[in-house]
Structures are given as structure tokens and as C-alpha cells.
Amino acid sequence: MNAHPSQHKRPSRLSASDSASGGSGSSPFAGMTFKVLTWGMTSMLSLYAAQSMAATASTSDSDTHAETTNNELPTVNVVSTALSDTTEGTGLWTTGTTTSSIRLPMSVRETPQSVSVITDQRMKDRNMTSLEDVMRDVTGVNVMTDTGGRYHFESRGFAIQNVQQDGANSLPGSPSGNAYRSAVDLPDMAIYDHIEVLRGASGLLQGNGTPGGSINLVRKRPTDTFQASTSMTVGSHGLRRNEADISGPIGLQGRLKGRAVIVNEDRGSAKSDVDSDLSGFFGTLEYDLDDHTRVDVGLYRQRSHKTPDIYGLPLDNNGQDLGLSRSTFLGADWNAAQYDRLDLFTSVTHDFDNGWTTKGTLNFTRSRADSKGANAYGAVDADTGYRVAGSTLYDGASQYHNTADQTAFNFNSTGPFHFLGRQHELVLGADIRTDSSYNLTKLKTYRSTNATDVSADKGLSANVFDWNSGAIPEPDWASMSASLNVHYLQRQQAVYAASRFSLTDDVKFIVGGRLTEYDIYTLDRDDHTSTRNRWHGVTTPYAGLTWDFMPNWTAYASYTSIFQPQTATDANGKMLDPIEGNGYETGVKGSLFDGALDGSIALFRIDQKNRAVTVADSSECKTSTSCSEASGLVRSQGIELELAGSPLNGLRLGGGYTYNDIRYEESEGRYTKGDRANSYTPRNILRLYSQYQLPGEWNQWSIGVGMSTQSDTVSAKPFNIKQGGYTLFNASIGYRYNEHFDIALIGNNLTDKRYYEAYNNRSKYANNFYGDSRNVALRATLRY
């Protein structure tokens, strides 16, 4: 397909006048100033690191010079079991402890649920810069396209809706469940030490125990000694990225330490007119009041722009692929979106002499998003490229102004206690969380004046084979009234407790519970009507058992309940009942090579009911243009195998296999007992990755290979659009000149496989998004 000339210009950015009334109204130069500052700071640090490197080289002794001349570097050695919860500098693809299950520090092997950890080293080796990059590597996780370059994540067939930073809630979502109305732009991975992903319900941690699991983003911390690094990346589709990271003691005899991370990125895409940019600054201070008390404080500011591809591509009237080029963008040349997020956080940690630790954490996140766009929507005649008679290729234009503020506080105490002659562990804690979200939506509908005239809609060219992105007129937003003007307020308060009883030296029993109160309030700001739902005394129990049946092997079993209030409404406008259910898991975990390699096999079953499913026929909805119905009992069950770590010096491995069968156990609505549920989840997912530092005189070189394969998927009823199974291959090669400088070339989708990304509502009308084409990136890193 030849792009129309108008497609080659860069999309316009949203101006203050594009924002809805009551928006931020910030100057369009504000984002530019922030970006220039961050680019400038990264450039200065790059020059500083290069200068320091040169100075170090000039003052090195003859032995060091001889060692460099010989081009030999020490092989990365396997680290012993003395691993911590910080992965930076270990060179490993595994970690020592996590708190993802019950907030007690335990190793992956000791945790009676499936936990994956993506370490700092693995993110570097695989060049992961976004959360969707990370989640594509995690065993069993299905990365789902939402819209406009946004994603959400599912595990075992259910959405992962619990996202934390340093163990406290931090990422507000869209209360309506509509991605268009979400203000959140996910943070860049440059600021994190590692990512912990718990699969299975996590109700003890967050109350709303969605069965998909939870994600904990663990931020980087200041280091005890000075270090600085900068990296520069260029790649396919105009990728340009620059990171800088500086850390170390600031003063007060080393008791005050700080860290700053700066990131800037510009990238295009295979699609005409679709690009994005991002600028971020992270700063944190850590102060040791005394030998037992530490205070942390910090912030993260991120601004980004994206070109929303709202509906992707249509199919023909039979639901078959049209063979459109990957460069096809069936949107308007004025499509644009801008995001602004601010994270503020602080914590106080005190270690008592008796082994107990108390920690209080406060997170505040403010997110703003303004977007506008129009895209093709409708079935297409495969021969002519025009819409099918009675349909339209211009469904409409939309503008969204979204804001979200979240305040989350967590306080907990952990430590040992003695009972019946044995030592056990206990955690006591409390959570308070408030989410305040606001959404203003304006919609402009384009309809053909003649339903049988397939050559044009109101005189606009509407041929997908010769698309004119400049022909779609941008509405006069200021003169339009809002179609939705809603304020959401959600509060959650909870207390929780869990204990790890040491029944014998080899058998541990974990039991806990959470008592939660929910309050959900919705206000229509136009007609001033409101709804309020409260749930008091909701109990979420948790139980687990581990048995070290061999020195390096542990068998386990666990149970947790599911309770999640939802704001989706039925055809009469009534809020649906909360999602409820239970999760069960049993398996075996092993920790080999002095803790450097973790392996596991797990069997799981999840029962869930009342999940909201969008009504297929919107004419049934009496109070809005869309509504939902509660699904019947859904059962997800399967098996997972996972391996991560370093079995040999210089070799890092990571991967896993998941078999997941999801079916309706009760008939409900358009689904009958025995039907495949969540059929957009692959039954089989296999992912394998490795990185190897060559031995001997070639040890400055490293190579990486990997693959990801999955079985076929089908979109939700009544659309039933099939995506066949596919396999993607990637590889990398790296060269480490010395301890200060290295370079790496990373390639993804090396066979240039053409496929559509997962989307639950793929249809012949819309929501078909191509996966990434073959791409490469070249990264150079300086360290001091």
C-alpha cells in the first residue's frame, strides 16, 4: 500500500486548547523544556563518564595495561546463596528473596506460589525498556493490546490488576475498565532493580485478589560506593534512546546517599505516522538516622507523547485478513496523545535488636492523559477496499481527558517469635488506599448519508488500500458537549496478618488473612447523579505448606480466596456483584548450584464467577451505549514449568512452559457449559532464553539466543477471529572492551514473522494490530 503524502508528516501534538475544560492547560513548551533538560543532563553525564574513563586508563599501572592488552576479562562467576533482594551487580537472572506472596522475606523456593523474577542483568541482556518487554519474557503471561499503544497483562487467563512499587500500591487503573479512560502511562524500566511477578491470587497483599496475580516493581536504591553509567541506543524505525545513572554517598560520613536516573527515548514504528517519545527523571535519597533506622524519599517524573492507533485494522466481511502492509495506519493525521505522571514516595524502616523490622511506606501517584483521534472501523470489501454496504469506515472521532490520583500507605512489622520450643515468623500490617479518577469524553460520530453508497462517507475517501489520513476532519471540540463526565472515588482500608510456622526443620505452614473495607463512589458531573457501593468486613484467607523433602528441593501447596468489587454495570445500569472465587496450587521447587539456579513445576486451578463480560448486542443496554453481564463459573487449570539462573559460570538461562485450559463450568448468557473461556489465552506458551559469555581468550564476547512460541487463539464470542500459533526468534551479540565499556547488538523477530497481537475483542470491524516486525538495536554503555 502506498501511503498518502499526508501520512509522512509527524503527527501534531495536543495543545492546551485540545485538553478538556478543567484540564491541566499546561504550555506546550513545558514538555519540550523537560525533554531538553533530561537530554542535556544525560549528555553531560556521558561526557563525564568518558572523561573519567580516560583518566582512569591513563593512571592505570603496567599490570592493568598488560591485562587490557591481552584482551582478557574475568568470567562472570556464579554467586552463592548469599543473595539479597537487590539484583544489580550480581550478574544473575535470579534473586535471593522476594516479598511478593505474604510480605515475609522468603526465597523463590520457600514461596508456596509461582513467582518469576526478572533481574537487572536479564533486563540489560534482553534490552528490556518497557513493562510490556519484561512481561513478554515472564512464564505464562499473555501481553494483551488495549488501544493506542497501551497494554495489559494476563496470567492463567485472568488480568493482572495488582501493580505495586516497592510493595505498595502505586499504579491507578481505569475504574470503568475502559482503556480509553485510563490516565496511566506505565513507567520506564530504567529506574527498577528487578520485577517480581506472582501468578495466582494475591488477595492477602491487596484485598482485591484477582486470580491473575500481581506485579511488584522494585526500584533502584542508592549504592554504598560511587558509580555512574550511561548508555546510548539506536535501532530500527528511528529508535534513539539515552540513559544515565549516577549513585553513591553524598555526605554525613556516608550516611546520606543518593541516586539519579535520567532516560530519554524517541522511536517510530513500522506504521506510517505512528511514533512516540518519552522523557523521565528519577531521584532518590537514603539517610541512615542511626545503625537501625533508614529513611528513603524520592520522586519520578515522566512525560510522553504517542500517536494513538485506536482500532488497528479491519478484516474483510468474512473475517479474513486483507493483506494490508505493516505500514498501514487507518487513522487521522491529527491523532495524538500526551501523558504526564508524577510519583512521590517515602519510607521509614527500623530494625530492632530482637530481629523484628518495622516499615512504613507512602506512595502518591498523579497521572494525566489527554488524547484525540479517529480511526477506521467497519468490515471491508476485499476486492474494492471500500466498506461493506450498510456499514461505515468512519465510526467516529473521540477526545478523552483523564486524570487519576492515588495515595497508598502501608505499614507492617515482621519478625521471629517462639512457640512450643520452635522459632516462627510473623507479619502484621495495615493498608490504606484512595483512588480518585476523573474522565471527560467527547465523541463525534461520522455516518454515511446513503447506506448503500460504499464509495464515500460524506464525501470522504474511505478506501483502506488508498487511505487519506488528511481527509478526516478534526471536530471543533470546544463547541461540543461531553458524552461522559464522571468522577470515580475508591477507598480501601485493611488489616492483615500472616505467620510462617516451623512445624519441623523441614516443614513450614503458612496461614494468614486480610480484613478489608471497600467504598466505591461514582458521580455523574453533568446530571449530578451518583451511586455508592460499600462492602464491610471482607475476609480474604490464605494458607500454604512447604516441605523440604531433599536438601535442595521443596514440595508445596497453597490456597487463597478471590474477592474483587467491580464497577461494570448491567443493562439496567446496576453495578454487577463482586468477582469471587478460589485459587489452588501445588508443586515442587528446586534451588541448585548454591542458589544460582531456580527451577519449579506447578499444578494450578482457579475458580471464578461474576466476571463482567461485555454484552454482544448493545441495543440491550437501557442506560448507556454499552453494558455488561456477569459470566458463569469459569475454571482455569493447568501446569507450569520454569527455570531461571546460572547453572555454569558465564551461562545464564531463563524460560518456562505453560499449559492452560479455561472453560465455563456453568451456562451463562451466550456461553454454555464446556465452552472454552478466555479463548484469546493460548493453551500452550513456551519461552526460552539464554546468554553465554565465551570462555578463554574469547571471553570478551557474549552471545544470546531465545525463542517464544504459542498455540492458536480465538477472540471472544460472537467474533471468533482466529490467530494461528506462531514462533518468534531473537538473538544478541555483545563485546566487553573492559570494565568501563561494552557494546551489544540485539535482534528480535529475526524471521520477520507476520502475526496479530492478542486482543480479546478482535473482530472483522476492528482491533487487529500487527505484532512487531523484525527489529534490531545497537547499545553502547559506559561505566565508571
PDB file of N, CA and C in Angstrom, residues 180 310-311 330 373-378 387 391-398 400 443-448 457 467 472 765-766:
ATOM      1  N   TYR A 180      -9.489   3.432  27.182  1.00  0.00           N
ATOM      2  CA  TYR A 180      -9.520   4.799  26.680  1.00  0.00           C
ATOM      3  C   TYR A 180      -9.612   5.802  27.823  1.00  0.00           C
ATOM      4  N   ILE A 310      -6.095   3.715  17.248  1.00  0.00           N
ATOM      5  CA  ILE A 310      -7.177   3.356  18.151  1.00  0.00           C
ATOM      6  C   ILE A 310      -7.754   1.978  17.855  1.00  0.00           C
ATOM      7  N   TYR A 311      -8.074   1.705  16.591  1.00  0.00           N
ATOM      8  CA  TYR A 311      -8.762   0.459  16.256  1.00  0.00           C
ATOM      9  C   TYR A 311      -7.910  -0.505  15.437  1.00  0.00           C
ATOM     10  N   LEU A 330      -4.684   3.474   9.579  1.00  0.00           N
ATOM     11  CA  LEU A 330      -6.001   3.936   9.139  1.00  0.00           C
ATOM     12  C   LEU A 330      -6.576   4.922  10.150  1.00  0.00           C
ATOM     13  N   GLY A 373      -8.465  11.357  18.558  1.00  0.00           N
ATOM     14  CA  GLY A 373      -8.183  10.548  17.390  1.00  0.00           C
ATOM     15  C   GLY A 373      -9.429  10.071  16.691  1.00  0.00           C
ATOM     16  N   ALA A 374      -9.214   9.574  15.466  1.00  0.00           N
ATOM     17  CA  ALA A 374     -10.264   8.939  14.680  1.00  0.00           C
ATOM     18  C   ALA A 374      -9.606   7.833  13.872  1.00  0.00           C
ATOM     19  N   ASN A 375     -10.274   6.717  13.751  1.00  0.00           N
ATOM     20  CA  ASN A 375      -9.727   5.584  13.018  1.00  0.00           C
ATOM     21  C   ASN A 375     -10.831   4.842  12.274  1.00  0.00           C
ATOM     22  N   ALA A 376     -10.414   4.110  11.262  1.00  0.00           N
ATOM     23  CA  ALA A 376     -11.350   3.280  10.515  1.00  0.00           C
ATOM     24  C   ALA A 376     -11.964   2.229  11.427  1.00  0.00           C
ATOM     25  N   TYR A 377     -13.230   1.948  11.185  1.00  0.00           N
ATOM     26  CA  TYR A 377     -13.942   0.920  11.935  1.00  0.00           C
ATOM     27  C   TYR A 377     -15.049   0.383  11.038  1.00  0.00           C
ATOM     28  N   GLY A 378     -14.962  -0.870  10.649  1.00  0.00           N
ATOM     29  CA  GLY A 378     -16.003  -1.452   9.824  1.00  0.00           C
ATOM     30  C   GLY A 378     -15.473  -2.521   8.906  1.00  0.00           C
ATOM     31  N   ARG A 387     -15.938   0.109   2.328  1.00  0.00           N
ATOM     32  CA  ARG A 387     -16.769  -0.514   3.349  1.00  0.00           C
ATOM     33  C   ARG A 387     -17.847  -1.374   2.713  1.00  0.00           C
ATOM     34  N   SER A 391     -22.517  -0.462   6.264  1.00  0.00           N
ATOM     35  CA  SER A 391     -21.536  -0.239   7.323  1.00  0.00           C
ATOM     36  C   SER A 391     -20.883   1.117   7.096  1.00  0.00           C
ATOM     37  N   THR A 392     -19.826   1.412   7.826  1.00  0.00           N
ATOM     38  CA  THR A 392     -19.089   2.653   7.626  1.00  0.00           C
ATOM     39  C   THR A 392     -17.644   2.432   7.994  1.00  0.00           C
ATOM     40  N   LEU A 393     -16.761   3.144   7.356  1.00  0.00           N
ATOM     41  CA  LEU A 393     -15.353   3.062   7.719  1.00  0.00           C
ATOM     42  C   LEU A 393     -14.934   4.227   8.597  1.00  0.00           C
ATOM     43  N   TYR A 394     -15.832   5.155   8.831  1.00  0.00           N
ATOM     44  CA  TYR A 394     -15.558   6.230   9.772  1.00  0.00           C
ATOM     45  C   TYR A 394     -16.532   6.083  10.928  1.00  0.00           C
ATOM     46  N   ASP A 395     -16.121   5.360  11.950  1.00  0.00           N
ATOM     47  CA  ASP A 395     -17.035   5.165  13.078  1.00  0.00           C
ATOM     48  C   ASP A 395     -17.194   6.455  13.867  1.00  0.00           C
ATOM     49  N   GLY A 396     -16.112   7.201  14.010  1.00  0.00           N
ATOM     50  CA  GLY A 396     -16.230   8.452  14.747  1.00  0.00           C
ATOM     51  C   GLY A 396     -14.896   8.929  15.273  1.00  0.00           C
ATOM     52  N   ALA A 397     -14.918  10.128  15.824  1.00  0.00           N
ATOM     53  CA  ALA A 397     -13.744  10.734  16.447  1.00  0.00           C
ATOM     54  C   ALA A 397     -13.993  10.829  17.943  1.00  0.00           C
ATOM     55  N   SER A 398     -12.921  10.826  18.714  1.00  0.00           N
ATOM     56  CA  SER A 398     -13.071  10.859  20.162  1.00  0.00           C
ATOM     57  C   SER A 398     -11.984  11.706  20.787  1.00  0.00           C
ATOM     58  N   TYR A 400     -10.450  12.307  24.859  1.00  0.00           N
ATOM     59  CA  TYR A 400     -10.510  11.870  26.257  1.00  0.00           C
ATOM     60  C   TYR A 400      -9.581  12.740  27.099  1.00  0.00           C
ATOM     61  N   LEU A 443     -17.429  12.616  21.941  1.00  0.00           N
ATOM     62  CA  LEU A 443     -17.498  11.724  20.792  1.00  0.00           C
ATOM     63  C   LEU A 443     -18.187  12.424  19.626  1.00  0.00           C
ATOM     64  N   LYS A 444     -17.620  12.245  18.436  1.00  0.00           N
ATOM     65  CA  LYS A 444     -18.210  12.751  17.198  1.00  0.00           C
ATOM     66  C   LYS A 444     -18.407  11.562  16.276  1.00  0.00           C
ATOM     67  N   THR A 445     -19.648  11.300  15.872  1.00  0.00           N
ATOM     68  CA  THR A 445     -19.948  10.144  15.028  1.00  0.00           C
ATOM     69  C   THR A 445     -20.072  10.570  13.573  1.00  0.00           C
ATOM     70  N   TYR A 446     -19.372   9.829  12.680  1.00  0.00           N
ATOM     71  CA  TYR A 446     -19.497  10.027  11.240  1.00  0.00           C
ATOM     72  C   TYR A 446     -20.373   8.898  10.688  1.00  0.00           C
ATOM     73  N   ARG A 447     -21.398   9.221   9.982  1.00  0.00           N
ATOM     74  CA  ARG A 447     -22.239   8.208   9.367  1.00  0.00           C
ATOM     75  C   ARG A 447     -22.501   8.570   7.900  1.00  0.00           C
ATOM     76  N   SER A 448     -22.584   7.565   7.075  1.00  0.00           N
ATOM     77  CA  SER A 448     -22.880   7.799   5.669  1.00  0.00           C
ATOM     78  C   SER A 448     -24.308   8.298   5.501  1.00  0.00           C
ATOM     79  N   ASP A 457     -18.083   8.375   2.506  1.00  0.00           N
ATOM     80  CA  ASP A 457     -18.887   8.774   3.656  1.00  0.00           C
ATOM     81  C   ASP A 457     -18.783  10.286   3.759  1.00  0.00           C
ATOM     82  N   TRP A 467      -5.633   4.957   1.640  1.00  0.00           N
ATOM     83  CA  TRP A 467      -6.162   5.745   2.755  1.00  0.00           C
ATOM     84  C   TRP A 467      -5.624   7.167   2.728  1.00  0.00           C
ATOM     85  N   ILE A 472      -9.910  13.161   7.099  1.00  0.00           N
ATOM     86  CA  ILE A 472     -10.834  13.091   8.227  1.00  0.00           C
ATOM     87  C   ILE A 472     -10.803  14.424   8.964  1.00  0.00           C
ATOM     88  N   TYR A 765     -14.466  -5.932  12.216  1.00  0.00           N
ATOM     89  CA  TYR A 765     -14.619  -4.484  12.149  1.00  0.00           C
ATOM     90  C   TYR A 765     -13.363  -3.732  12.582  1.00  0.00           C
ATOM     91  N   ALA A 766     -12.623  -4.282  13.550  1.00  0.00           N
ATOM     92  CA  ALA A 766     -11.511  -3.514  14.126  1.00  0.00           C
ATOM     93  C   ALA A 766     -10.715  -4.375  15.095  1.00  0.00           C
TER      94      ALA A 766
END
